[in-house]
mmCIF file of C-alpha atoms in Angstrom:
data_model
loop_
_atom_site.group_PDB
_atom_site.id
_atom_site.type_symbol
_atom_site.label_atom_id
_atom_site.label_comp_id
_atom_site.label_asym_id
_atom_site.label_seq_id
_atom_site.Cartn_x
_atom_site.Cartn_y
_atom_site.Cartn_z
ATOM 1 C CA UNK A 91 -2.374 31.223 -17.290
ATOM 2 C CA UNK A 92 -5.852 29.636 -16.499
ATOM 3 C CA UNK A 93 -7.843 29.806 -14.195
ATOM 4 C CA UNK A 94 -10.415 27.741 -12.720
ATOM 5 C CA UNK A 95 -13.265 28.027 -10.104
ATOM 6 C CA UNK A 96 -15.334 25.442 -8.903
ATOM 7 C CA UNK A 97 -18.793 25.642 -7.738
ATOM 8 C CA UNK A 98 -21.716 23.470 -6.061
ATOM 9 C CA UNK A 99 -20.481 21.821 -3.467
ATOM 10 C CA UNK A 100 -22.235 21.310 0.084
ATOM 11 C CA UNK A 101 -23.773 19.238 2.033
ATOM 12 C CA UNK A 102 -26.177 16.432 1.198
ATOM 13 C CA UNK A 103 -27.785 13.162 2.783
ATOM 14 C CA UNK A 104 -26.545 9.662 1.921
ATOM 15 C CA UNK A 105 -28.780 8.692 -1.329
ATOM 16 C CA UNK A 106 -28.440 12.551 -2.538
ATOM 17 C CA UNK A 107 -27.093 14.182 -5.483
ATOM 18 C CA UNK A 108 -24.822 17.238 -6.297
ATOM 19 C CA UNK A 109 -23.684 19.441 -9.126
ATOM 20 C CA UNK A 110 -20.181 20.829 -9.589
ATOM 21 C CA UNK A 111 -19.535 23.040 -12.202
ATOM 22 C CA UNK A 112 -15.895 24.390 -13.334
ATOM 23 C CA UNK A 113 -15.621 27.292 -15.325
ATOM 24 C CA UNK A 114 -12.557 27.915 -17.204
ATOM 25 C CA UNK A 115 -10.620 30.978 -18.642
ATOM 26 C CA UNK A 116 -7.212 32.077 -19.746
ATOM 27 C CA UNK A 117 -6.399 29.204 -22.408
ATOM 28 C CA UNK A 118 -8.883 28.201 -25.083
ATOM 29 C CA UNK A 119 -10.676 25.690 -23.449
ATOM 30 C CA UNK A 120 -12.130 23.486 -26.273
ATOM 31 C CA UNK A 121 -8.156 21.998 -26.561
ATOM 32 C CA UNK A 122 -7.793 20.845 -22.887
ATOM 33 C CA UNK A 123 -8.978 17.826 -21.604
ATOM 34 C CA UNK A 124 -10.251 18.561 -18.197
ATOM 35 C CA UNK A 125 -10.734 16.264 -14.840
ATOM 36 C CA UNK A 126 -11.946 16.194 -11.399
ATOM 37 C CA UNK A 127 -9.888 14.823 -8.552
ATOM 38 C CA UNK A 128 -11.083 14.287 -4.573
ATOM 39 C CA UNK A 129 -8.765 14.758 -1.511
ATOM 40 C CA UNK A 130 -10.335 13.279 2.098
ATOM 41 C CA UNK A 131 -8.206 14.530 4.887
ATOM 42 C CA UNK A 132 -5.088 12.861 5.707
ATOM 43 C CA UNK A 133 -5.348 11.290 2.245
ATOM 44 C CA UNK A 134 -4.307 11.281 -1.272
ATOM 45 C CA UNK A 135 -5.355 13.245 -4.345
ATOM 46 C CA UNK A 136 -7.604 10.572 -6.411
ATOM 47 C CA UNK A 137 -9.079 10.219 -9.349
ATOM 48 C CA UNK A 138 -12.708 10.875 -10.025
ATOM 49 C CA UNK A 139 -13.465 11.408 -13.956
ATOM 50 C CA UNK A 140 -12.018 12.849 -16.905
ATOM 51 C CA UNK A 141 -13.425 13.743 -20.441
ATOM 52 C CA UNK A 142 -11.375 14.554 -23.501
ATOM 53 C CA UNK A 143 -11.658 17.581 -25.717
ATOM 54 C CA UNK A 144 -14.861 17.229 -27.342
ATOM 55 C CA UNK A 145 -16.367 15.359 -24.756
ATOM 56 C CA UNK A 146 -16.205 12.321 -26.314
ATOM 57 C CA UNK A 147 -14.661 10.413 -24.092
ATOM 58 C CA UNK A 148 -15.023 10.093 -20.591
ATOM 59 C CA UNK A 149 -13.138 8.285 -17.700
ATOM 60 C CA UNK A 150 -14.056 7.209 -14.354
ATOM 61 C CA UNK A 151 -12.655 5.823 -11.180
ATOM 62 C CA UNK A 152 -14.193 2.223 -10.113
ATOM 63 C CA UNK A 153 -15.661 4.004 -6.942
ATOM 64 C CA UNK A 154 -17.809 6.074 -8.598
ATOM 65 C CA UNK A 155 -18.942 4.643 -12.094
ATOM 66 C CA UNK A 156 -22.320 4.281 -12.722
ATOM 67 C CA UNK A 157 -23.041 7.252 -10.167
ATOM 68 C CA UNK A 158 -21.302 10.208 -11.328
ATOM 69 C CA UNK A 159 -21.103 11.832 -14.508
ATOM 70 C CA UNK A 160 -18.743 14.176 -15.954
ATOM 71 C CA UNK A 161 -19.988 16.573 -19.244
ATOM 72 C CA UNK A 162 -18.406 19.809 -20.236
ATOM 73 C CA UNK A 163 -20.301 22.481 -22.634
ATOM 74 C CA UNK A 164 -17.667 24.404 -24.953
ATOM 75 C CA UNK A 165 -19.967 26.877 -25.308
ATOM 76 C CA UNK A 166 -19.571 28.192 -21.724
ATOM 77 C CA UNK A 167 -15.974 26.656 -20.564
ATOM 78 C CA UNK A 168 -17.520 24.956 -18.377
ATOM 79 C CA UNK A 169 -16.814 21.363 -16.826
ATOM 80 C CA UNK A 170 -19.787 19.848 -14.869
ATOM 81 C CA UNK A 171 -19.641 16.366 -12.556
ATOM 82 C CA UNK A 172 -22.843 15.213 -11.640
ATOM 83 C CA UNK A 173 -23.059 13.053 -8.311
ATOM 84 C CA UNK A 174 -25.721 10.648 -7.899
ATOM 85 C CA UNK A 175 -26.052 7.990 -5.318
ATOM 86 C CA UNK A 176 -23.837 10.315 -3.368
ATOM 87 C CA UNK A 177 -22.163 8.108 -0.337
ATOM 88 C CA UNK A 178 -20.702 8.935 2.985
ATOM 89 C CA UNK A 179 -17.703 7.963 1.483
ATOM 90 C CA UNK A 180 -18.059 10.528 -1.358
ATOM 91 C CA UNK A 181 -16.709 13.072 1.289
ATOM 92 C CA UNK A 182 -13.640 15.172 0.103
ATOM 93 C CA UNK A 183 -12.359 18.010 -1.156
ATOM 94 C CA UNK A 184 -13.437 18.478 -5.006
ATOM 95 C CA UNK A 185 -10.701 20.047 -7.813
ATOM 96 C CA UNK A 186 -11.042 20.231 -11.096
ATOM 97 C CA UNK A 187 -7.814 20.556 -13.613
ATOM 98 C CA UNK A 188 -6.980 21.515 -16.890
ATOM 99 C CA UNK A 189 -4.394 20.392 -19.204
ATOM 100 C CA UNK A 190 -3.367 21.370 -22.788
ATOM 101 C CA UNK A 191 -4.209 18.461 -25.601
ATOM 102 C CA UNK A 192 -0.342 18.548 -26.487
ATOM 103 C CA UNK A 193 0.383 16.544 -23.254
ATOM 104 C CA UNK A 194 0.172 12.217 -23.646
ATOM 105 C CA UNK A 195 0.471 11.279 -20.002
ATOM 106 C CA UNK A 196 -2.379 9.576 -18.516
ATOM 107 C CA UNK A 197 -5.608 11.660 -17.513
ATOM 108 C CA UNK A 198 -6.448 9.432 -14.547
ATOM 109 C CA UNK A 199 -3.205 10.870 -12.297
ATOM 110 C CA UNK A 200 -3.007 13.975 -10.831
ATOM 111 C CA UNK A 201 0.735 15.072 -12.106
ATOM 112 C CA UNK A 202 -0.425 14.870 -15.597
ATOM 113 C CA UNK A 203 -2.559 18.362 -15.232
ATOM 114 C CA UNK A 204 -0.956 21.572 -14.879
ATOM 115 C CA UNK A 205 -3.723 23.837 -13.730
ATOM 116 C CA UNK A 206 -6.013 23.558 -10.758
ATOM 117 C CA UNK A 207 -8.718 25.158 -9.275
ATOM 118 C CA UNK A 208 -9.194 26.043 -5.151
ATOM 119 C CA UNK A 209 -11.475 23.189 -4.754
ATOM 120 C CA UNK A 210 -15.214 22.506 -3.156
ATOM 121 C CA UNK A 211 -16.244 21.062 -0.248
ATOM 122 C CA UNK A 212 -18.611 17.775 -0.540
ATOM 123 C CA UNK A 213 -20.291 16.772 2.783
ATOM 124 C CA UNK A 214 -22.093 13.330 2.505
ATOM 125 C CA UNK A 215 -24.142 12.887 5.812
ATOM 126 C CA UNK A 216 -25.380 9.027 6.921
#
């Protein structure tokens, strides 16, 4: 079992930048890759960013390369995205997931992770 809880969402100006954090427990975190997903009302679960074990390397949708940032510290379980440049159309729900290193699907879609936390609310005003 894992479980994860995100943290540092709210509401923020167009131009403005956030801070989620995920912290992790139940399954050793240093062998799961770990990703954040968005989910706008009436719309699907996308892809946001994803970084492998040791951080190395890191993936990110179109929409949001070059503004966000995902890192993760070991040390603490902990998964952080940081959100720069946020836009109005950065609004959404925000989950991060967990999945074991054993599994070789893709880490950009949302069925490949089997753990998921109860998600943050991001507000981007205009």
């Amino acid at each position: 079992q894992v479980q994860l809880v995100e943290s540092g969402g709210g509401l923020v100006q167009a131009g403005g930048s956030l801070r989620l954090s995920c912290a992790a427990s139940g399954r050793t975190f240093s062998t799961s890759a770990m990703g954040w997903f968005r989910q706008a009302p009436g719309k699907e679960r996308d892809f946001v960013a994803a970084i492998t074990l040791s951080g190395v390397n890191t993936y990110y949708a179109d929409s949001v390369r070059g503004r966000f940032t995902i890192s993760r510290d070991n040390a603490k379980n902990t998964v952080y995205l940081q959100m720069n440049s946020l836009k109005p159309e950065d609004t959404a729900v925000y989950y991060c997931a967990s999945r074991p290193a054993s599994y070789t699907s893709t880490l950009l879609n949302h069925r490949g992770y089997d753990y998921w936390g109860q998600g943050t609310q991001v507000t981007v005003s205009s």
